[in-house]
Structures are given as structure tokens and as C-alpha cells.
mmCIF file of C-alpha atoms and ligand atoms in Angstrom:
data_model
loop_
_atom_site.group_PDB
_atom_site.id
_atom_site.type_symbol
_atom_site.label_atom_id
_atom_site.label_comp_id
_atom_site.label_asym_id
_atom_site.label_seq_id
_atom_site.Cartn_x
_atom_site.Cartn_y
_atom_site.Cartn_z
ATOM 1 C CA UNK A 10 62.792 53.375 -67.529
ATOM 2 C CA UNK A 11 59.115 54.234 -67.050
ATOM 3 C CA UNK A 12 56.768 56.063 -64.689
ATOM 4 C CA UNK A 13 54.127 53.907 -63.000
ATOM 5 C CA UNK A 14 51.130 54.476 -60.759
ATOM 6 C CA UNK A 15 52.444 52.553 -57.778
ATOM 7 C CA UNK A 16 49.351 52.928 -55.603
ATOM 8 C CA UNK A 17 46.054 54.772 -55.613
ATOM 9 C CA UNK A 18 43.624 55.702 -52.823
ATOM 10 C CA UNK A 19 40.717 58.020 -52.178
ATOM 11 C CA UNK A 20 38.940 60.071 -49.552
ATOM 12 C CA UNK A 21 35.165 59.634 -49.732
ATOM 13 C CA UNK A 22 33.358 62.538 -48.080
ATOM 14 C CA UNK A 23 31.071 61.202 -45.311
ATOM 15 C CA UNK A 24 27.828 63.184 -45.819
ATOM 16 C CA UNK A 25 25.827 61.211 -48.398
ATOM 17 C CA UNK A 26 22.937 63.137 -49.950
ATOM 18 C CA UNK A 27 20.484 61.331 -52.228
ATOM 19 C CA UNK A 28 18.491 62.888 -55.052
ATOM 20 C CA UNK A 29 15.348 62.528 -52.933
ATOM 21 C CA UNK A 30 16.977 64.502 -50.115
ATOM 22 C CA UNK A 31 17.903 67.287 -52.559
ATOM 23 C CA UNK A 32 14.396 67.212 -54.036
ATOM 24 C CA UNK A 33 13.006 67.899 -50.554
ATOM 25 C CA UNK A 34 14.957 71.184 -50.523
ATOM 26 C CA UNK A 35 14.823 72.412 -54.123
ATOM 27 C CA UNK A 36 12.667 72.212 -57.237
ATOM 28 C CA UNK A 37 13.972 68.962 -58.715
ATOM 29 C CA UNK A 38 13.181 65.243 -58.793
ATOM 30 C CA UNK A 39 15.088 61.979 -58.579
ATOM 31 C CA UNK A 40 13.650 61.086 -61.995
ATOM 32 C CA UNK A 41 14.996 64.283 -63.670
ATOM 33 C CA UNK A 42 18.464 63.985 -62.141
ATOM 34 C CA UNK A 43 18.821 60.280 -63.012
ATOM 35 C CA UNK A 44 17.471 60.578 -66.544
ATOM 36 C CA UNK A 45 19.541 63.697 -67.412
ATOM 37 C CA UNK A 46 22.805 62.764 -65.673
ATOM 38 C CA UNK A 47 22.863 59.213 -64.222
ATOM 39 C CA UNK A 48 23.465 60.647 -60.732
ATOM 40 C CA UNK A 49 21.733 59.022 -57.745
ATOM 41 C CA UNK A 50 23.671 60.528 -54.805
ATOM 42 C CA UNK A 51 26.643 62.718 -53.939
ATOM 43 C CA UNK A 52 28.975 62.979 -50.923
ATOM 44 C CA UNK A 53 29.755 66.239 -49.125
ATOM 45 C CA UNK A 54 32.583 67.079 -46.727
ATOM 46 C CA UNK A 55 31.569 68.313 -43.257
ATOM 47 C CA UNK A 56 32.118 71.946 -42.273
ATOM 48 C CA UNK A 57 35.743 72.532 -41.346
ATOM 49 C CA UNK A 58 37.101 69.902 -43.749
ATOM 50 C CA UNK A 59 39.083 71.704 -46.422
ATOM 51 C CA UNK A 60 40.276 70.494 -49.816
ATOM 52 C CA UNK A 61 43.752 69.969 -48.301
ATOM 53 C CA UNK A 62 42.295 67.705 -45.556
ATOM 54 C CA UNK A 63 40.634 65.450 -48.136
ATOM 55 C CA UNK A 64 43.775 65.481 -50.305
ATOM 56 C CA UNK A 65 46.042 64.688 -47.327
ATOM 57 C CA UNK A 66 43.802 61.809 -46.234
ATOM 58 C CA UNK A 67 43.846 60.249 -49.723
ATOM 59 C CA UNK A 68 47.611 60.859 -49.957
ATOM 60 C CA UNK A 69 48.316 59.148 -46.604
ATOM 61 C CA UNK A 70 46.326 56.079 -47.710
ATOM 62 C CA UNK A 71 48.169 55.994 -51.054
ATOM 63 C CA UNK A 72 51.538 56.209 -49.252
ATOM 64 C CA UNK A 73 50.511 53.322 -46.955
ATOM 65 C CA UNK A 74 49.421 51.234 -49.960
ATOM 66 C CA UNK A 75 52.727 51.947 -51.699
ATOM 67 C CA UNK A 76 54.639 51.261 -48.444
ATOM 68 C CA UNK A 77 56.772 54.345 -48.876
ATOM 69 C CA UNK A 78 57.570 57.131 -46.469
ATOM 70 C CA UNK A 79 56.439 60.725 -47.099
ATOM 71 C CA UNK A 80 60.145 61.617 -46.884
ATOM 72 C CA UNK A 81 60.685 59.776 -50.177
ATOM 73 C CA UNK A 82 58.249 62.021 -52.075
ATOM 74 C CA UNK A 83 59.933 64.520 -54.413
ATOM 75 C CA UNK A 84 56.833 66.330 -55.749
ATOM 76 C CA UNK A 85 53.346 66.933 -54.372
ATOM 77 C CA UNK A 86 51.002 68.071 -57.145
ATOM 78 C CA UNK A 87 47.373 68.892 -56.368
ATOM 79 C CA UNK A 88 44.861 69.359 -59.168
ATOM 80 C CA UNK A 89 42.014 71.437 -57.791
ATOM 81 C CA UNK A 90 39.550 74.177 -58.680
ATOM 82 C CA UNK A 91 38.663 74.688 -55.018
ATOM 83 C CA UNK A 92 41.934 75.488 -53.223
ATOM 84 C CA UNK A 93 42.006 76.191 -49.484
ATOM 85 C CA UNK A 94 43.092 79.769 -50.268
ATOM 86 C CA UNK A 95 42.309 81.810 -53.360
ATOM 87 C CA UNK A 96 45.536 82.670 -55.176
ATOM 88 C CA UNK A 97 48.138 81.466 -52.700
ATOM 89 C CA UNK A 98 49.555 79.479 -50.977
ATOM 90 C CA UNK A 99 49.083 76.392 -53.140
ATOM 91 C CA UNK A 100 46.921 73.687 -51.576
ATOM 92 C CA UNK A 101 49.760 71.266 -52.397
ATOM 93 C CA UNK A 102 51.983 73.117 -49.885
ATOM 94 C CA UNK A 103 49.358 72.648 -47.143
ATOM 95 C CA UNK A 104 49.136 68.949 -48.068
ATOM 96 C CA UNK A 105 52.933 68.631 -48.072
ATOM 97 C CA UNK A 106 52.969 69.873 -44.473
ATOM 98 C CA UNK A 107 49.955 67.776 -43.357
ATOM 99 C CA UNK A 108 51.517 64.525 -44.599
ATOM 100 C CA UNK A 109 55.100 65.395 -43.604
ATOM 101 C CA UNK A 110 56.612 65.244 -47.115
ATOM 102 C CA UNK A 111 59.102 67.865 -46.015
ATOM 103 C CA UNK A 112 61.642 67.521 -48.794
ATOM 104 C CA UNK A 113 59.086 67.712 -51.600
ATOM 105 C CA UNK A 114 58.382 70.534 -54.028
ATOM 106 C CA UNK A 115 54.669 71.351 -54.051
ATOM 107 C CA UNK A 116 52.362 73.154 -56.456
ATOM 108 C CA UNK A 117 48.775 73.165 -57.760
ATOM 109 C CA UNK A 118 47.424 72.562 -61.245
ATOM 110 C CA UNK A 119 44.282 74.415 -62.342
ATOM 111 C CA UNK A 120 42.690 72.566 -65.260
ATOM 112 C CA UNK A 121 39.156 71.939 -63.977
ATOM 113 C CA UNK A 122 37.954 68.363 -64.171
ATOM 114 C CA UNK A 123 40.865 67.445 -66.507
ATOM 115 C CA UNK A 124 43.251 68.389 -63.701
ATOM 116 C CA UNK A 125 44.248 64.886 -62.617
ATOM 117 C CA UNK A 126 45.303 63.927 -66.164
ATOM 118 C CA UNK A 127 47.215 67.219 -66.568
ATOM 119 C CA UNK A 128 48.937 66.655 -63.197
ATOM 120 C CA UNK A 129 49.805 63.047 -64.057
ATOM 121 C CA UNK A 130 51.404 64.143 -67.338
ATOM 122 C CA UNK A 131 53.409 66.850 -65.520
ATOM 123 C CA UNK A 132 54.550 64.396 -62.803
ATOM 124 C CA UNK A 133 55.455 61.790 -65.381
ATOM 125 C CA UNK A 134 57.548 64.280 -67.397
ATOM 126 C CA UNK A 135 59.249 65.642 -64.270
ATOM 127 C CA UNK A 136 60.173 62.173 -62.996
ATOM 128 C CA UNK A 137 61.482 61.180 -66.421
ATOM 129 C CA UNK A 138 63.659 64.270 -66.744
ATOM 130 C CA UNK A 139 64.850 64.896 -63.165
ATOM 131 C CA UNK A 140 66.568 63.043 -60.360
ATOM 132 C CA UNK A 141 63.219 62.736 -58.552
ATOM 133 C CA UNK A 142 61.920 59.233 -57.928
ATOM 134 C CA UNK A 143 58.389 59.601 -56.475
ATOM 135 C CA UNK A 144 55.502 62.043 -56.822
ATOM 136 C CA UNK A 145 52.091 62.325 -55.213
ATOM 137 C CA UNK A 146 49.524 63.253 -57.836
ATOM 138 C CA UNK A 147 46.262 64.293 -56.202
ATOM 139 C CA UNK A 148 42.874 65.367 -57.539
ATOM 140 C CA UNK A 149 40.785 67.029 -54.820
ATOM 141 C CA UNK A 150 37.725 69.267 -54.919
ATOM 142 C CA UNK A 151 35.172 70.674 -52.476
ATOM 143 C CA UNK A 152 32.496 71.685 -54.957
ATOM 144 C CA UNK A 153 29.790 71.971 -52.291
ATOM 145 C CA UNK A 154 31.636 75.122 -51.131
ATOM 146 C CA UNK A 155 31.064 76.879 -54.476
ATOM 147 C CA UNK A 156 27.660 75.453 -55.421
ATOM 148 C CA UNK A 157 24.928 77.955 -56.237
ATOM 149 C CA UNK A 158 21.989 76.385 -54.375
ATOM 150 C CA UNK A 159 19.631 78.755 -56.223
ATOM 151 C CA UNK A 160 20.579 77.156 -59.568
ATOM 152 C CA UNK A 161 19.032 73.693 -59.834
ATOM 153 C CA UNK A 162 20.720 72.980 -63.180
ATOM 154 C CA UNK A 163 24.166 72.930 -61.516
ATOM 155 C CA UNK A 164 23.404 72.282 -57.808
ATOM 156 C CA UNK A 165 22.388 68.662 -58.423
ATOM 157 C CA UNK A 166 25.574 67.755 -60.320
ATOM 158 C CA UNK A 167 28.461 67.999 -57.904
ATOM 159 C CA UNK A 168 30.062 66.284 -54.898
ATOM 160 C CA UNK A 169 33.254 66.515 -52.808
ATOM 161 C CA UNK A 170 36.193 64.110 -52.580
ATOM 162 C CA UNK A 171 39.827 63.369 -53.308
ATOM 163 C CA UNK A 172 41.948 60.721 -54.966
ATOM 164 C CA UNK A 173 45.734 60.366 -54.745
ATOM 165 C CA UNK A 174 48.294 58.352 -56.685
ATOM 166 C CA UNK A 175 51.889 57.576 -55.737
ATOM 167 C CA UNK A 176 53.697 57.838 -59.051
ATOM 168 C CA UNK A 177 57.210 56.422 -59.284
ATOM 169 C CA UNK A 178 60.040 56.174 -61.801
ATOM 170 C CA UNK A 179 61.158 52.562 -62.200
ATOM 171 C CA UNK A 180 63.892 50.958 -64.239
ATOM 172 C CA UNK A 181 61.792 48.455 -66.169
ATOM 173 C CA UNK A 182 60.268 49.947 -69.318
ATOM 174 C CA UNK A 183 57.151 48.047 -70.334
ATOM 175 C CA UNK A 184 54.610 49.353 -67.798
ATOM 176 C CA UNK A 185 53.381 52.750 -66.682
ATOM 177 C CA UNK A 186 52.216 56.026 -68.203
ATOM 178 C CA UNK A 187 52.756 55.449 -71.917
ATOM 179 C CA UNK A 188 51.187 58.453 -73.585
ATOM 180 C CA UNK A 189 49.209 61.635 -72.969
ATOM 181 C CA UNK A 190 47.064 64.038 -74.988
ATOM 182 C CA UNK A 191 46.262 67.441 -73.456
ATOM 183 C CA UNK A 192 44.222 70.217 -75.030
ATOM 184 C CA UNK A 193 42.181 73.331 -74.312
ATOM 185 C CA UNK A 194 39.764 75.789 -75.879
ATOM 186 C CA UNK A 195 39.907 79.007 -73.876
ATOM 187 C CA UNK A 196 37.138 80.580 -75.968
ATOM 188 C CA UNK A 197 34.803 78.540 -73.729
ATOM 189 C CA UNK A 198 36.262 79.961 -70.496
ATOM 190 C CA UNK A 199 32.966 81.560 -69.486
ATOM 191 C CA UNK A 200 30.919 78.452 -70.283
ATOM 192 C CA UNK A 201 32.026 77.113 -66.888
ATOM 193 C CA UNK A 202 33.482 79.555 -64.389
ATOM 194 C CA UNK A 203 33.333 80.993 -60.895
ATOM 195 C CA UNK A 204 31.224 84.099 -60.637
ATOM 196 C CA UNK A 205 30.644 86.543 -57.790
ATOM 197 C CA UNK A 206 26.921 86.428 -56.880
ATOM 198 C CA UNK A 207 24.822 89.591 -57.320
ATOM 199 C CA UNK A 208 24.686 91.695 -54.153
ATOM 200 C CA UNK A 209 21.192 93.029 -53.881
ATOM 201 C CA UNK A 210 21.336 94.902 -50.579
ATOM 202 C CA UNK A 211 23.701 97.339 -48.899
ATOM 203 C CA UNK A 212 24.062 94.768 -46.091
ATOM 204 C CA UNK A 213 25.237 92.104 -48.570
ATOM 205 C CA UNK A 214 27.735 94.538 -50.087
ATOM 206 C CA UNK A 215 29.478 94.753 -46.675
ATOM 207 C CA UNK A 216 29.968 90.990 -46.351
ATOM 208 C CA UNK A 217 32.526 88.914 -48.228
ATOM 209 C CA UNK A 218 30.708 86.609 -50.669
ATOM 210 C CA UNK A 219 31.918 83.284 -51.940
ATOM 211 C CA UNK A 220 31.961 82.955 -55.729
ATOM 212 C CA UNK A 221 29.722 80.241 -57.158
ATOM 213 C CA UNK A 222 29.690 77.961 -60.209
ATOM 214 C CA UNK A 223 28.128 79.358 -63.371
ATOM 215 C CA UNK A 224 27.725 76.948 -66.280
ATOM 216 C CA UNK A 225 26.286 76.956 -69.774
ATOM 217 C CA UNK A 226 25.269 73.282 -69.566
ATOM 218 C CA UNK A 227 24.548 72.801 -73.271
ATOM 219 C CA UNK A 228 27.857 74.340 -74.417
ATOM 220 C CA UNK A 229 29.827 72.247 -71.907
ATOM 221 C CA UNK A 230 27.876 69.148 -72.911
ATOM 222 C CA UNK A 231 28.713 69.675 -76.602
ATOM 223 C CA UNK A 232 32.369 70.418 -75.818
ATOM 224 C CA UNK A 233 32.561 67.320 -73.601
ATOM 225 C CA UNK A 234 31.262 64.904 -76.232
ATOM 226 C CA UNK A 235 33.429 66.477 -78.956
ATOM 227 C CA UNK A 236 36.581 66.600 -76.829
ATOM 228 C CA UNK A 237 36.274 62.989 -75.607
ATOM 229 C CA UNK A 238 36.006 61.875 -79.240
ATOM 230 C CA UNK A 239 38.946 64.068 -80.350
ATOM 231 C CA UNK A 240 41.105 62.959 -77.402
ATOM 232 C CA UNK A 241 40.462 59.256 -78.061
ATOM 233 C CA UNK A 242 41.104 59.646 -81.804
ATOM 234 C CA UNK A 243 44.361 61.558 -81.195
ATOM 235 C CA UNK A 244 45.503 59.027 -78.584
ATOM 236 C CA UNK A 245 44.817 56.020 -80.816
ATOM 237 C CA UNK A 246 46.594 57.724 -83.716
ATOM 238 C CA UNK A 247 49.588 58.609 -81.551
ATOM 239 C CA UNK A 248 49.993 55.209 -79.868
ATOM 240 C CA UNK A 249 48.774 52.949 -82.713
ATOM 241 C CA UNK A 250 46.666 51.026 -80.180
ATOM 242 C CA UNK A 251 43.137 49.942 -81.139
ATOM 243 C CA UNK A 252 40.206 50.337 -78.762
ATOM 244 C CA UNK A 253 40.004 46.544 -78.512
ATOM 245 C CA UNK A 254 43.461 46.600 -76.860
ATOM 246 C CA UNK A 255 42.100 48.422 -73.807
ATOM 247 C CA UNK A 256 40.810 46.568 -70.750
ATOM 248 C CA UNK A 257 39.285 49.730 -69.280
ATOM 249 C CA UNK A 258 38.278 53.239 -70.237
ATOM 250 C CA UNK A 259 37.922 55.443 -67.182
ATOM 251 C CA UNK A 260 36.184 58.701 -68.062
ATOM 252 C CA UNK A 261 35.661 61.813 -65.965
ATOM 253 C CA UNK A 262 32.339 61.216 -64.196
ATOM 254 C CA UNK A 263 30.339 64.291 -65.222
ATOM 255 C CA UNK A 264 27.259 62.934 -66.937
ATOM 256 C CA UNK A 265 26.490 59.333 -67.967
ATOM 257 C CA UNK A 266 24.849 60.644 -71.168
ATOM 258 C CA UNK A 267 28.075 62.370 -72.260
ATOM 259 C CA UNK A 268 29.982 59.113 -71.841
ATOM 260 C CA UNK A 269 27.265 57.095 -73.636
ATOM 261 C CA UNK A 270 27.347 59.506 -76.606
ATOM 262 C CA UNK A 271 31.134 59.160 -76.948
ATOM 263 C CA UNK A 272 30.959 55.373 -76.443
ATOM 264 C CA UNK A 273 28.350 55.095 -79.206
ATOM 265 C CA UNK A 274 30.622 56.956 -81.636
ATOM 266 C CA UNK A 275 33.361 54.297 -81.170
ATOM 267 C CA UNK A 276 31.022 51.329 -80.445
ATOM 268 C CA UNK A 277 32.778 50.798 -77.099
ATOM 269 C CA UNK A 278 31.063 48.008 -75.101
ATOM 270 C CA UNK A 279 29.450 49.315 -71.901
ATOM 271 C CA UNK A 280 31.380 46.819 -69.722
ATOM 272 C CA UNK A 281 34.745 48.362 -70.708
ATOM 273 C CA UNK A 282 33.769 51.774 -69.355
ATOM 274 C CA UNK A 283 34.050 52.276 -65.595
ATOM 275 C CA UNK A 284 31.291 54.472 -64.163
ATOM 276 C CA UNK A 285 30.560 55.364 -60.528
ATOM 277 C CA UNK A 286 28.715 58.643 -61.119
ATOM 278 C CA UNK A 287 25.516 57.164 -59.679
ATOM 279 C CA UNK A 288 27.062 57.157 -56.187
ATOM 280 C CA UNK A 289 29.494 60.104 -56.249
ATOM 281 C CA UNK A 290 28.170 62.585 -58.871
ATOM 282 C CA UNK A 291 30.799 64.911 -60.388
ATOM 283 C CA UNK A 292 33.769 65.426 -58.045
ATOM 284 C CA UNK A 293 35.763 67.387 -60.662
ATOM 285 C CA UNK A 294 39.521 66.710 -60.499
ATOM 286 C CA UNK A 295 38.882 63.924 -57.964
ATOM 287 C CA UNK A 296 36.551 61.897 -60.166
ATOM 288 C CA UNK A 297 39.120 59.872 -62.146
ATOM 289 C CA UNK A 298 41.395 58.980 -59.189
ATOM 290 C CA UNK A 299 38.355 58.107 -57.040
ATOM 291 C CA UNK A 300 37.201 55.768 -59.845
ATOM 292 C CA UNK A 301 40.692 54.230 -60.137
ATOM 293 C CA UNK A 302 40.904 53.730 -56.357
ATOM 294 C CA UNK A 303 37.521 52.004 -56.340
ATOM 295 C CA UNK A 304 38.565 49.774 -59.266
ATOM 296 C CA UNK A 305 41.803 48.920 -57.495
ATOM 297 C CA UNK A 306 39.948 48.024 -54.264
ATOM 298 C CA UNK A 307 37.577 45.785 -56.234
ATOM 299 C CA UNK A 308 40.535 44.025 -57.908
ATOM 300 C CA UNK A 309 39.456 45.182 -61.363
ATOM 301 C CA UNK A 310 42.886 46.507 -62.385
ATOM 302 C CA UNK A 311 45.222 43.631 -63.286
ATOM 303 C CA UNK A 312 48.954 43.894 -64.007
ATOM 304 C CA UNK A 313 49.534 44.732 -67.682
ATOM 305 C CA UNK A 314 45.931 45.881 -68.291
ATOM 306 C CA UNK A 315 45.868 48.720 -70.809
ATOM 307 C CA UNK A 316 43.821 51.566 -69.277
ATOM 308 C CA UNK A 317 42.670 54.808 -70.882
ATOM 309 C CA UNK A 318 41.796 57.885 -68.801
ATOM 310 C CA UNK A 319 39.801 60.628 -70.516
ATOM 311 C CA UNK A 320 38.457 63.872 -69.090
ATOM 312 C CA UNK A 321 37.254 67.402 -69.839
ATOM 313 C CA UNK A 322 36.341 70.419 -67.783
ATOM 314 C CA UNK A 323 36.552 74.115 -67.005
ATOM 315 C CA UNK A 324 38.950 76.071 -69.164
ATOM 316 C CA UNK A 325 37.648 74.525 -71.267
ATOM 317 C CA UNK A 326 40.232 71.739 -71.114
ATOM 318 C CA UNK A 327 40.494 68.099 -72.050
ATOM 319 C CA UNK A 328 43.003 65.320 -71.603
ATOM 320 C CA UNK A 329 43.554 61.611 -72.072
ATOM 321 C CA UNK A 330 46.195 59.120 -70.976
ATOM 322 C CA UNK A 331 47.222 55.551 -71.773
ATOM 323 C CA UNK A 332 48.571 53.545 -68.840
ATOM 324 C CA UNK A 333 49.906 49.978 -68.865
ATOM 325 C CA UNK A 334 48.847 49.011 -65.303
HETATM 326 O O1 UT7 B 16 32.810 68.443 -65.358
HETATM 327 C C1 UT7 B 16 32.278 69.249 -66.367
HETATM 328 C C2 UT7 B 16 31.065 69.878 -65.778
HETATM 329 N N1 UT7 B 16 29.863 69.957 -66.445
HETATM 330 C C3 UT7 B 16 29.243 69.078 -67.289
HETATM 331 O O2 UT7 B 16 29.736 68.098 -67.731
HETATM 332 C C4 UT7 B 16 27.824 69.414 -67.615
HETATM 333 C C5 UT7 B 16 27.480 69.290 -69.081
HETATM 334 N N2 UT7 B 16 26.069 69.535 -69.270
HETATM 335 C C6 UT7 B 16 25.097 68.685 -68.843
HETATM 336 O O3 UT7 B 16 25.418 67.644 -68.277
HETATM 337 C C7 UT7 B 16 23.652 69.005 -69.108
HETATM 338 O O4 UT7 B 16 23.564 70.125 -69.958
HETATM 339 C C8 UT7 B 16 22.821 69.279 -67.808
HETATM 340 C C9 UT7 B 16 22.717 68.005 -66.996
HETATM 341 C C10 UT7 B 16 23.501 70.360 -66.951
HETATM 342 C C11 UT7 B 16 21.426 69.748 -68.171
HETATM 343 O O5 UT7 B 16 20.773 68.771 -68.959
HETATM 344 P P1 UT7 B 16 19.935 69.193 -70.244
HETATM 345 O O6 UT7 B 16 19.309 67.978 -70.771
HETATM 346 O O7 UT7 B 16 20.844 69.984 -71.141
HETATM 347 O O8 UT7 B 16 18.802 70.096 -69.619
HETATM 348 P P2 UT7 B 16 18.436 71.590 -69.981
HETATM 349 O O9 UT7 B 16 19.426 72.539 -69.380
HETATM 350 O O10 UT7 B 16 18.144 71.683 -71.456
HETATM 351 O O11 UT7 B 16 17.042 71.754 -69.220
HETATM 352 C C12 UT7 B 16 15.904 71.033 -69.616
HETATM 353 C C13 UT7 B 16 14.800 71.366 -68.648
HETATM 354 C C14 UT7 B 16 14.589 72.860 -68.425
HETATM 355 O O12 UT7 B 16 13.208 73.091 -68.269
HETATM 356 P P3 UT7 B 16 12.335 73.678 -69.504
HETATM 357 O O13 UT7 B 16 12.993 74.956 -69.880
HETATM 358 O O14 UT7 B 16 12.468 72.627 -70.589
HETATM 359 O O15 UT7 B 16 11.000 73.790 -68.905
HETATM 360 C C15 UT7 B 16 15.273 73.113 -67.112
HETATM 361 O O16 UT7 B 16 14.725 74.216 -66.389
HETATM 362 O O17 UT7 B 16 15.108 70.816 -67.364
HETATM 363 C C16 UT7 B 16 14.980 71.836 -66.363
HETATM 364 N N3 UT7 B 16 15.940 71.540 -65.316
HETATM 365 C C17 UT7 B 16 15.627 70.804 -64.239
HETATM 366 N N4 UT7 B 16 14.475 70.201 -63.877
HETATM 367 C C18 UT7 B 16 14.495 69.504 -62.727
HETATM 368 C C19 UT7 B 16 17.243 71.922 -65.219
HETATM 369 N N5 UT7 B 16 17.784 71.430 -64.098
HETATM 370 C C20 UT7 B 16 16.789 70.735 -63.474
HETATM 371 C C21 UT7 B 16 16.744 69.998 -62.276
HETATM 372 N N6 UT7 B 16 15.580 69.401 -61.956
HETATM 373 N N7 UT7 B 16 17.819 69.842 -61.456
#
């Protein structure tokens, strides 16, 4: 028995904003953004499109690709840091209703940009240990809703989007989600968190204000490089695979320099690492499933390929997975 990613699909937000367009509105340049992050553009969701809409759209496409009915889904798990509602209900419940997966249990996972890997591990364990057969594992974030447009060091980094995987328990044992590493360092909680903006006037104090991203970029950068290295080392030790065994390494798309630093440490050839940050920027929990969906559409993922996912994010959290495709 094993748990496989049966299909994968994404929702790409339609409003494409280039670095030049951002530079026309704030004190930044295409040159700075590209040289410090590798980002060339980002995609934003239109007003009125919520995280659950993006997640439901990706989920419907994944169900179509898998040729299974929403009625056959046992669990809907949404990894997100930007839920439709703060606190409750879970965005996964809204998605469950929007796609008609009426029999499914539904809940959210809050693990920042590592959320998709956390959710995949949870789904995999639940399918292995329960009578459930199929889960929808979704990473979805609307970061444009919580961007602080006054802070150029974070405003240029993020985009919106969603990616969804149909994850199924099958009887054959050689393929699927083989191993996971999850970790966290909560002492860095305030290195990347949502903060209520200062209210300078009495008028502002009357109005509800949306919290915005606050990040200590250098601390998160250092954590990211260190945690990618630790996660890969722990995963190789646990599984006894060598890096040469992997066809693909799919990292969280936060900053091309972070990935290059980790790749240098292990001498991983550039062509084994899948990057699409130039087009989509950092879409948080959506970044890894969006990358996988794009790879799948391009025919880059072949049966039996060994694939490593690795991510890090708010919490601070990190995670890695080995999948036999
Ligand atoms: O999913 C996890 C989420 N977060 C991350 O992965 C982010 C991790 N951190 C990073 O990627 C990097 O720290 C950043 C990309 C956020 C920043 O890069 P950096 O090389 O650490 O830049 P810095 O913060 O040291 O700033 C260098 C300079 C500063 O100017 P001075 O003080 O040297 O004059 C900044 O004011 O760059 C300036 N700067 C900018 N200039 C133009 C900061 N943001 C911008 C900008 N455009 N957008």
C-alpha cells in the first residue's frame, strides 16, 4: 500500500504585474528585484476573488485530471496563511462546499510557506491509517491582501495563487510519498508575522484595519538556507538515498539566491532544481504545488522519477518530502 499524488493542478491569478510596473508605483527597480530575488513578475487575484475561490478552482482542475468525483474525496486540507475568515470557519470548509465534496472532512493547516508539505504529510498519514481513500491537498494564498505597500523590502516579493493535489491510497507499494521531514523553530515567530498597522489618526482608529506582513528579511534568509540544508541532510540520512538518485528538487520559490546557496552546499546541478520564481514570485503555500502543476503540464515528471520537495516559512517552519512519482 502507498499514498500517491494522483493529479496536480493550479490556479494562476490573472493580474500579472511586472517589476517595471511596481517600480512605477514605489521606490524600487527591476534590477534590484531581479538581482536580490530572481523575481521578474507576480500574479494577483482580482478584487472579490478569495483564497477559497483560487483553491476551489485548482481543486476542480485536479479532480478533472484525476477523473474522480468530488463525492469520492474523504479529506479536504487547505494550507494557507491567508484564510477567507480570520479564526474560523476553515477555508477548507468553504472549498469543500464550493467543489461539492459533501462527504469530506475539511480543515486548514497553518505552517506558512511550508504548509503544502505539512498538509501532504498529514494527508498521507491519514490515508495510511484510516478507511479514507482520497484527499485533496491544497496550498492557496492571497498575499496581495496582506502586503504592506509602504514596505518595499516585502512588497516586491509576493504573489497570489493556488495549487491542488488529489492524493490517493493505492494497493501497489513502490510509488508515492515515501518519506517526510518536518521541523520548526518558534523562536523566530516574529521574524515573519502579521502585524496590525499603526493607527495614526482618530479616524483610522474607528476603521477596521487589515494586518500586514512584517519580516526580518536577513533572519528569514539565514533560517531558510540553514533549514533547507538541514532538511535535505535529514531526509538523505533517513531514506539512504543519494542526491544523484533524484530527478528533481522542487524548492519553495521564495528567493533564487536562497536556493542557489543551498544548491552550492550540496553541489546540486542547476538543471535538477525546478524554479519558476521569475514569473510567479513567492506564492507561499501555493508555490510548490504551482511548480509541480507546471512541471506536470510540461511533461517533466515521469513515472518513477524520484522527486524531493523542500520548503520553509513563517513559524518559522521547514519541511521536505521524497516522492516516487
Ligand atoms: O517564504 C519565506 C518568505 N521570505 C523570504 O524567504 C525572504 C528571505 N529574505 C530575503 O529574501 C532577503 O533578505 C530580501 C530579498 C528580503 C532582502 O534582500 P537583502 O539582500 O537582504 O537586502 P537588504 O534588506 O539587506 O537591503 C539592502 C538594501 C537596503 O538599502 P541600504 O540600507 O543598503 O541603502 C534596502 O533599503 O536594499 C534596499 N532595498 C531595496 N531597494 C530597492 C530593500 N528592498 C528594496 C527594493 N528595491 N524593493
